[in-house]
Tab-separated table of C-alpha atoms and ligand atoms in Angstrom:
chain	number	residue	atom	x	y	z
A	1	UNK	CA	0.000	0.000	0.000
A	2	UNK	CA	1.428	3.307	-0.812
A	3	UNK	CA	0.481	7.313	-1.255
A	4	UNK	CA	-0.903	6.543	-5.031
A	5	UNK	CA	-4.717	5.742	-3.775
A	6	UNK	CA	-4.890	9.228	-2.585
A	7	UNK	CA	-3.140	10.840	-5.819
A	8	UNK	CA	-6.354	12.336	-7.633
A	9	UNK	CA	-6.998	14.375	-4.382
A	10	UNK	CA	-3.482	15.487	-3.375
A	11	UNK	CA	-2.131	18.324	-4.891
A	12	UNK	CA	1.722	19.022	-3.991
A	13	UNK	CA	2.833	22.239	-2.118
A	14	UNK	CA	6.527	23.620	-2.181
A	15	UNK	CA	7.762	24.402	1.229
A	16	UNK	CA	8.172	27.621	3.076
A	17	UNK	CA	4.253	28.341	2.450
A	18	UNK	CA	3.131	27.729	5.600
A	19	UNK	CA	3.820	31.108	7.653
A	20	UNK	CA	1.310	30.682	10.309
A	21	UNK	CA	-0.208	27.936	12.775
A	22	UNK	CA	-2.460	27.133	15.136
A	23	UNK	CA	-2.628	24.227	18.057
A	24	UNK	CA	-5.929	21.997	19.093
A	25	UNK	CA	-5.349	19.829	22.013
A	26	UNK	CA	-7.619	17.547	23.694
A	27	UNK	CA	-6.924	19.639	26.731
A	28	UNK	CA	-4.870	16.884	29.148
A	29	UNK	CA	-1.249	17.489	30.537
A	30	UNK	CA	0.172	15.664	28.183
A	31	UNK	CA	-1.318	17.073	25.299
A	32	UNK	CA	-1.208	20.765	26.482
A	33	UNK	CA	2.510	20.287	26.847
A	34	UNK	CA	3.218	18.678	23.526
A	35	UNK	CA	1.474	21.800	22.421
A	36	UNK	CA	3.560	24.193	24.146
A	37	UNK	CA	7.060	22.406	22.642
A	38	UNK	CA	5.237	22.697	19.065
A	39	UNK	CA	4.879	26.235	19.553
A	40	UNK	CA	8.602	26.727	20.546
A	41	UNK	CA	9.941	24.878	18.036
A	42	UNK	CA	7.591	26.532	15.219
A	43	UNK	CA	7.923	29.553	16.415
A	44	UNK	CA	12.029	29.459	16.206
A	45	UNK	CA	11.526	27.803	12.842
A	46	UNK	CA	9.527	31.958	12.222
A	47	UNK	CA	6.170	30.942	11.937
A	48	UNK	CA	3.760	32.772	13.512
A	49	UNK	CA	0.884	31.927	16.309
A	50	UNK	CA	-2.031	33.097	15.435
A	51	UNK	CA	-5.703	31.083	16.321
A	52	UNK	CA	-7.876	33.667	14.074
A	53	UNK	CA	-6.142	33.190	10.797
A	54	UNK	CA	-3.873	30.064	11.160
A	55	UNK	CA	-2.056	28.297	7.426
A	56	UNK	CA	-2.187	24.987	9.382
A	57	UNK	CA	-3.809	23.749	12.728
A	58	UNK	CA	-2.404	20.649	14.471
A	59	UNK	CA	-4.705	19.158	15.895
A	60	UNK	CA	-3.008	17.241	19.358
A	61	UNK	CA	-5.141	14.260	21.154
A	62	UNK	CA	-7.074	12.077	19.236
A	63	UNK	CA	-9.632	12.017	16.612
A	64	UNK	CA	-12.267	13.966	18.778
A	65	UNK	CA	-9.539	16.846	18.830
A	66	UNK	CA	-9.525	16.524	15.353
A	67	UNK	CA	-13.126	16.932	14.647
A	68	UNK	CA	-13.394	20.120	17.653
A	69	UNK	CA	-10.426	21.868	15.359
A	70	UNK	CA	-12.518	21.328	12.333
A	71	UNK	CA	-15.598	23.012	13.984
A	72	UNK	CA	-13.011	25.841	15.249
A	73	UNK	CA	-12.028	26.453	11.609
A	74	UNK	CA	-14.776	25.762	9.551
A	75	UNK	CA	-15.362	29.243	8.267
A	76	UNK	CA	-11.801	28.796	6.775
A	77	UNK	CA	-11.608	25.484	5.151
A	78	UNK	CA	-9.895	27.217	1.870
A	79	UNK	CA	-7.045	28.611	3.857
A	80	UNK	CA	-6.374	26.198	6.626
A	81	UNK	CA	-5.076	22.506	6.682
A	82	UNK	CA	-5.006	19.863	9.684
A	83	UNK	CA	-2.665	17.597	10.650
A	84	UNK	CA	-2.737	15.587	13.679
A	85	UNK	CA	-0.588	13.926	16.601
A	86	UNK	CA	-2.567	11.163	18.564
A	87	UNK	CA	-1.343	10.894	22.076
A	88	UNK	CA	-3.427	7.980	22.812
A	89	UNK	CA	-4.391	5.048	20.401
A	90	UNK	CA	-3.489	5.230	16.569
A	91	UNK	CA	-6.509	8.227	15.225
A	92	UNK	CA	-8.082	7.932	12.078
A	93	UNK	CA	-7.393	11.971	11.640
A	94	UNK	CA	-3.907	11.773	13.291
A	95	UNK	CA	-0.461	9.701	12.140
A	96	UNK	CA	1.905	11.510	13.958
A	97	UNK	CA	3.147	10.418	17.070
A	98	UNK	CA	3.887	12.229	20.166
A	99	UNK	CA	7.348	11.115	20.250
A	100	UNK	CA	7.514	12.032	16.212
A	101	UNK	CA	6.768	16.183	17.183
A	102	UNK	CA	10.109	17.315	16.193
A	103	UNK	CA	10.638	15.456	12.732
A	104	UNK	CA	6.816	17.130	12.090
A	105	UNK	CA	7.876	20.901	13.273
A	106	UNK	CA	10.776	20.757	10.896
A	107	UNK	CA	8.084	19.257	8.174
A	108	UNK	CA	5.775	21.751	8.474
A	109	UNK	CA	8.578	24.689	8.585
A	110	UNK	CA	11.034	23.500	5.905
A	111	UNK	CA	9.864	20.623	3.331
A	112	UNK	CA	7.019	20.378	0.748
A	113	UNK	CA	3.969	18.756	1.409
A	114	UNK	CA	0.616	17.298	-0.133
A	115	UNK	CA	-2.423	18.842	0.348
A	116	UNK	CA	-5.177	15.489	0.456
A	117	UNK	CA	-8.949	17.077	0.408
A	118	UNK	CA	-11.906	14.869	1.490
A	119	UNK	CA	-15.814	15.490	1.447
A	120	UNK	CA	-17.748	16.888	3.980
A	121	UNK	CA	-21.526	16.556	4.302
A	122	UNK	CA	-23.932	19.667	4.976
A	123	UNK	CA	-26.822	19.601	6.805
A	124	UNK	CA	-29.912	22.177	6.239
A	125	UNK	CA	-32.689	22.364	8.747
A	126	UNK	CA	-35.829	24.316	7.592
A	127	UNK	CA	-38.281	24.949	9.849
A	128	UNK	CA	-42.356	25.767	9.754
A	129	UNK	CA	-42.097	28.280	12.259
A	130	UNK	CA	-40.331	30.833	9.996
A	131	UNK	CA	-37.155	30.977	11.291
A	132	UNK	CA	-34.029	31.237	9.326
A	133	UNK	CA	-32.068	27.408	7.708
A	134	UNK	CA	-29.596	26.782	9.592
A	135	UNK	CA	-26.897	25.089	8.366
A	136	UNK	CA	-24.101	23.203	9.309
A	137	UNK	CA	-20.939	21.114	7.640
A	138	UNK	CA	-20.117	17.811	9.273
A	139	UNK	CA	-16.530	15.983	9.013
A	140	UNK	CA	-17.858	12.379	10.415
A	141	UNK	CA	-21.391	12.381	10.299
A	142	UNK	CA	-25.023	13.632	12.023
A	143	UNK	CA	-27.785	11.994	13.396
A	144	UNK	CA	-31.153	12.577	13.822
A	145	UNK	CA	-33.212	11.507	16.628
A	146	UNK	CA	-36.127	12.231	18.610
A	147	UNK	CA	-36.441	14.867	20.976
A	148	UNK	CA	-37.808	11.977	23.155
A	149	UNK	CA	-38.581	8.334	22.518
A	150	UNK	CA	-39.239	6.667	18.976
A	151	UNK	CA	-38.137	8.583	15.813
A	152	UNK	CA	-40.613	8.659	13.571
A	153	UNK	CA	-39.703	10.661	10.186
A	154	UNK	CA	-40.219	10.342	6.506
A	155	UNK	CA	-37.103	9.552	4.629
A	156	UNK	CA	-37.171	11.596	0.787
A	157	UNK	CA	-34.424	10.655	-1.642
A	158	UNK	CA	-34.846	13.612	-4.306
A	159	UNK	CA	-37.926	14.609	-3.199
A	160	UNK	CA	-39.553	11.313	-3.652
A	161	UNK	CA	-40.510	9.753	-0.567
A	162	UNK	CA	-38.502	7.069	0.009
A	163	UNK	CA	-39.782	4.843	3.346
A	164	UNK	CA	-41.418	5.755	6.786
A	165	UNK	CA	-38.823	5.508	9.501
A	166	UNK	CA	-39.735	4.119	12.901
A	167	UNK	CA	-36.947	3.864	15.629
A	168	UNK	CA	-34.178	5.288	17.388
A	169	UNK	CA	-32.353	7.088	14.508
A	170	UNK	CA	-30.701	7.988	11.564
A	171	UNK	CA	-27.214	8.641	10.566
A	172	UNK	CA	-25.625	10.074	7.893
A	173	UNK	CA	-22.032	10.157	7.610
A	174	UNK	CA	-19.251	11.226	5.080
A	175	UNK	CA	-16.726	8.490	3.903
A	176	UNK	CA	-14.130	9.520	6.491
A	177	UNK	CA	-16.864	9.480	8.837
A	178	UNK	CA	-18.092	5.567	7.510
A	179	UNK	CA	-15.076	4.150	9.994
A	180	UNK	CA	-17.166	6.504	13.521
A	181	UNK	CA	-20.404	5.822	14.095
A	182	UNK	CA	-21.724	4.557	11.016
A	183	UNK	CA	-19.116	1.428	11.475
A	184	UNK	CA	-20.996	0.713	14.857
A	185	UNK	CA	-24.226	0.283	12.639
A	186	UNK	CA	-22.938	-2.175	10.473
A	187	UNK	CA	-22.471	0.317	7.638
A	188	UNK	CA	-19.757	0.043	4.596
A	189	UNK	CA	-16.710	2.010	4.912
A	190	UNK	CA	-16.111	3.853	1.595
A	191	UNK	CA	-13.126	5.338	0.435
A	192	UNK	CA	-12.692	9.235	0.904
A	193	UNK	CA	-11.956	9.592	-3.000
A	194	UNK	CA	-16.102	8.542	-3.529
A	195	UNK	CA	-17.472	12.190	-2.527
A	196	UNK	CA	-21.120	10.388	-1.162
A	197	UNK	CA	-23.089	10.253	1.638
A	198	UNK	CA	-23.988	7.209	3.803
A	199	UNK	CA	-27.655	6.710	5.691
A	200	UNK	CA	-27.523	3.844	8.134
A	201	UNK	CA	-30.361	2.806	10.385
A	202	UNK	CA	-30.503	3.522	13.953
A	203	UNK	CA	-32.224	0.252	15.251
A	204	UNK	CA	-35.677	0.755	13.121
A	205	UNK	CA	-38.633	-1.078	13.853
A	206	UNK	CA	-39.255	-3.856	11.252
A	207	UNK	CA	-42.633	-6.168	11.314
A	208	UNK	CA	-45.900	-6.388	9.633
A	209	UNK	CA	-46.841	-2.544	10.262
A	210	UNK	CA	-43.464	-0.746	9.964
A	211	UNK	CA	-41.069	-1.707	7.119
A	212	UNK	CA	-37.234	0.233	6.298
A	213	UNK	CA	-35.074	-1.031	3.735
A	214	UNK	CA	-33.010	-2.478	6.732
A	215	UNK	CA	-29.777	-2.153	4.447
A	216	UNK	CA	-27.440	1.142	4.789
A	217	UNK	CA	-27.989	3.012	1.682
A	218	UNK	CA	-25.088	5.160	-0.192
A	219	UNK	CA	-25.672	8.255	-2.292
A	220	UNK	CA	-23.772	9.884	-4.814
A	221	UNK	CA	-22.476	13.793	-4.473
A	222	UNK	CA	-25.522	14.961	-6.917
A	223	UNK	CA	-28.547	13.253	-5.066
A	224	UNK	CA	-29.940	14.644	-2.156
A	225	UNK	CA	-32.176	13.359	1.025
A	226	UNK	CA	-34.493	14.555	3.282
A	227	UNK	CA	-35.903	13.776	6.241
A	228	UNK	CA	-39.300	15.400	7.541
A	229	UNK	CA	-40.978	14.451	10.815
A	230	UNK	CA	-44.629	12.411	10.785
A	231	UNK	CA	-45.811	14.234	14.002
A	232	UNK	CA	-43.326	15.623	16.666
A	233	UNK	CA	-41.467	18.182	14.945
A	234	UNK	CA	-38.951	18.259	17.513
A	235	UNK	CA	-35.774	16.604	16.566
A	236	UNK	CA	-32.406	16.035	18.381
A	237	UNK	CA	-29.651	17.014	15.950
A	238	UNK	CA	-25.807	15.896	16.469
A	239	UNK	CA	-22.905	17.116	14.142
A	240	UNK	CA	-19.862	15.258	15.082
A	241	UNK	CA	-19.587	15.688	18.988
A	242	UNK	CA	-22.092	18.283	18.797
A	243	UNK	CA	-25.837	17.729	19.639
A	244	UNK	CA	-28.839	20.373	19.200
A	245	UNK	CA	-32.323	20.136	19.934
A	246	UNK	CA	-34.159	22.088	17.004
A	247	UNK	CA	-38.056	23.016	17.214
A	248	UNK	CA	-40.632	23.083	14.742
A	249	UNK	CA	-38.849	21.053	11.811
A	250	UNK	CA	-40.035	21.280	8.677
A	251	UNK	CA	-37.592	19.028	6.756
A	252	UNK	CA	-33.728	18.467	7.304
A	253	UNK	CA	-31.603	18.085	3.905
A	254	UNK	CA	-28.092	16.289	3.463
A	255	UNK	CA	-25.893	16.392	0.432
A	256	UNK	CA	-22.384	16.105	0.116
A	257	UNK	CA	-20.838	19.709	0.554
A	258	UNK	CA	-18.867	21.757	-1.601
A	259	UNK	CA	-16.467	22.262	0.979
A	260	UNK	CA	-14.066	19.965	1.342
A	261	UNK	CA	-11.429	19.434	4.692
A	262	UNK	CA	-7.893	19.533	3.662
A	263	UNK	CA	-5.375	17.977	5.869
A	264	UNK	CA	-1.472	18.376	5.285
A	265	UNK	CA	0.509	15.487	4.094
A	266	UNK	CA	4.440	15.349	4.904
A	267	UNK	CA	4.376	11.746	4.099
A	268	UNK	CA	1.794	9.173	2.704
A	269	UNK	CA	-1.234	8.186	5.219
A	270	UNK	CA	-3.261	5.696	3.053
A	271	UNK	CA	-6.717	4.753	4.178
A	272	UNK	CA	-6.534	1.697	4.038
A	273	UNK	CA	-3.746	1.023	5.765
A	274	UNK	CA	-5.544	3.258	8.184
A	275	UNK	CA	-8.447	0.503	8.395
A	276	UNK	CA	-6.179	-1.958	9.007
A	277	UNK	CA	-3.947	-0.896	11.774
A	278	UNK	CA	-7.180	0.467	13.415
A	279	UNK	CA	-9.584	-2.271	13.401
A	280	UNK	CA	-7.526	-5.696	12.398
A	281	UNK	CA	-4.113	-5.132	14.100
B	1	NAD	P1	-14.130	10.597	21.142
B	1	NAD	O1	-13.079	11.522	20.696
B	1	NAD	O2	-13.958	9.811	22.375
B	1	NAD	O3	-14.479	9.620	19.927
B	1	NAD	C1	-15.168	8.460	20.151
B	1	NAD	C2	-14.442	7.357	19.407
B	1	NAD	O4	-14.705	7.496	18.013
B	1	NAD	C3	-12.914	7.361	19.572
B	1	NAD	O5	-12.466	6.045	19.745
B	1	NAD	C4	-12.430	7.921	18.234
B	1	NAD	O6	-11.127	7.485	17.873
B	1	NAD	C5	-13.469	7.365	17.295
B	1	NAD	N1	-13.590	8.112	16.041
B	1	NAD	C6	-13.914	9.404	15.869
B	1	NAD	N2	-13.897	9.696	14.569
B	1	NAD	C7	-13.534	8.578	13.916
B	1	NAD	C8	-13.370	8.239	12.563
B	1	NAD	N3	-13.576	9.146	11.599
B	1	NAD	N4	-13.020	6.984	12.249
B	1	NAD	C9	-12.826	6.043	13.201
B	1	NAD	N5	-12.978	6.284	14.513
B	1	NAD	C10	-13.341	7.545	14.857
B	1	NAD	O7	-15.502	11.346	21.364
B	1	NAD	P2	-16.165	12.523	20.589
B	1	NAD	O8	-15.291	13.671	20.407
B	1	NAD	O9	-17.476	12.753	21.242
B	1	NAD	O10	-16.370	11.839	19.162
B	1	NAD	C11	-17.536	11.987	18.459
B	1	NAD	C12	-17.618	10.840	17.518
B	1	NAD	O11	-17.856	9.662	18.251
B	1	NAD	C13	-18.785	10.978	16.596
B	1	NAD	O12	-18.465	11.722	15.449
B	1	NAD	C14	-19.128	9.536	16.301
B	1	NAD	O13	-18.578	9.108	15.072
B	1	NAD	C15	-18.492	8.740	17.411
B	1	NAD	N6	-19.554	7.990	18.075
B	1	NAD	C16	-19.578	6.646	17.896
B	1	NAD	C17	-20.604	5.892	18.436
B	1	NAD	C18	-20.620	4.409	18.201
B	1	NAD	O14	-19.733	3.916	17.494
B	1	NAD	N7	-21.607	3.692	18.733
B	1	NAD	C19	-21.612	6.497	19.173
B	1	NAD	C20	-21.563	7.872	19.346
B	1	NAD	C21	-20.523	8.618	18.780
């Protein structure tokens, strides 16, 4: 396995263009002091600090990190990259070691790199009481639940209505996303080249009265779903680690996003190499 499965999204970046940086940590001892030797060392190496506007943001601590710097920047994704250092178990979202900081400082300050861009899925709520869309960009996936009890919601695919959901959720994830949650619900990991989204099933209710598909479905970047509630328009909302209770739903839309996360690559980090160390061993 080499860096050629992730060619067609990697585009190559001399060196010296990073001028500025910014540090995530997962907020433990270890992590926060890792940080503070990163900024040392980057800041020798003349790159600035600076958490408003920051070329690259390394994200230290493990994949949650990761997806809490991603929230942090997301009004930036065109200007910033990610990297990240795990301090615990092997992350899907960070390679580097804690014991490998130094050999990354001098990456980031002094060799060429690959920029590797993966999809992203956005979320729309509407609602019927008149209040504004929101909308929101997710790196591993949402779900959708009830504000209490069963979920019961119609599932469109392009408008057409697809099946009545009955049970505890839905989730819809991006393919970096497919190895989180959607994993745990027996759903297909995809490759972060196929810009799609995932829906997987939440433990639905399947007998004579209520029928799913029961299988998790995969869409392509140009179709999108909906979901729209049969009675209680209340629906409990997550985005990654993040969970909202929104009122008066009219309809929720996903669809891959045009934004795309771009992470900084000093040396190859193929996914499926990824999938193996994490999961097989
Ligand atoms: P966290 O950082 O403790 O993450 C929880 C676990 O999910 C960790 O082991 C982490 O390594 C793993 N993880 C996160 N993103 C991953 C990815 N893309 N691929 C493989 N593993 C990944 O806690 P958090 O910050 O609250 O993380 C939120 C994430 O937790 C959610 O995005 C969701 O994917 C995951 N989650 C999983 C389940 C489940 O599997 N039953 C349930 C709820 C949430």
């Amino acid at each position: 396995m080499d860096e050629k499965e992730e060619t067609t999204l990697a585009v190559g970046i001399p060196a010296g263009r990073l001028k500025s940086f910014a540090v995530e940590t997962r907020d433990d001892s270890f992590s926060n002091e890792l940080r503070k030797r990163i900024c040392d060392y980057l800041t020798d190496f003349q790159l600035r600090y600076d958490e408003k506007e920051p070329d690259i943001v390394i994200s230290v601590g493990g994949d949650g990190t990761m997806l809490q710097a991603f929230h942090r920047y997301v009004h930036r994704l065109n200007d910033t990259s990610f990297v990240g250092v795990h301090t615990g178990h092997l992350g899907f979202y960070a390679d580097w070691t804690a014991a490998e900081v130094e050999k990354l400082v001098i990456s980031i300050a002094r060799n060429s790199f690959k920029i590797v861009e993966y999809p992203l899925l956005q979320v729309a709520v509407s609602y019927t009481d008149g209040n504004k869309e929101a909308s929101y960009l997710a790196l591993n996936e949402c779900t959708v639940r009830s504000a209490e009890g069963l979920l019961a919601a119609e599932v469109l695919i392009r408008e057409e209505k697809f099946e009545t959901f009955r049970g505890d959720g839905l989730c819809f994830s991006t393919p970096t996303g497919s190895t989180a949650y959607n994993k745990g619900l027996a759903g297909a990991i995809i490759h972060p080249s196929l810009a799609s989204i995932q829906l997987a099933e939440i433990a639905s209710i399947n007998n004579r009265v209520y029928r799913t598909l029961g299988s998790p479905v995969i869409l392509p970047k140009h179709h999108h779903c909906q979901v729209r509630p049969v009675t209680d328009e209340r629906f409990n909302v997550t985005i990654d680690h993040l969970s909202t209770l929104h009122h008066h739903v009219r309809q929720i839309e996903f669809v891959v996003a045009r934004e795309k996360i771009r992470f900084a690559r000093f040396r190859p980090f193929p996914f499926w190499r990824r999938v193996r160390d994490s999961f097989i061993g």
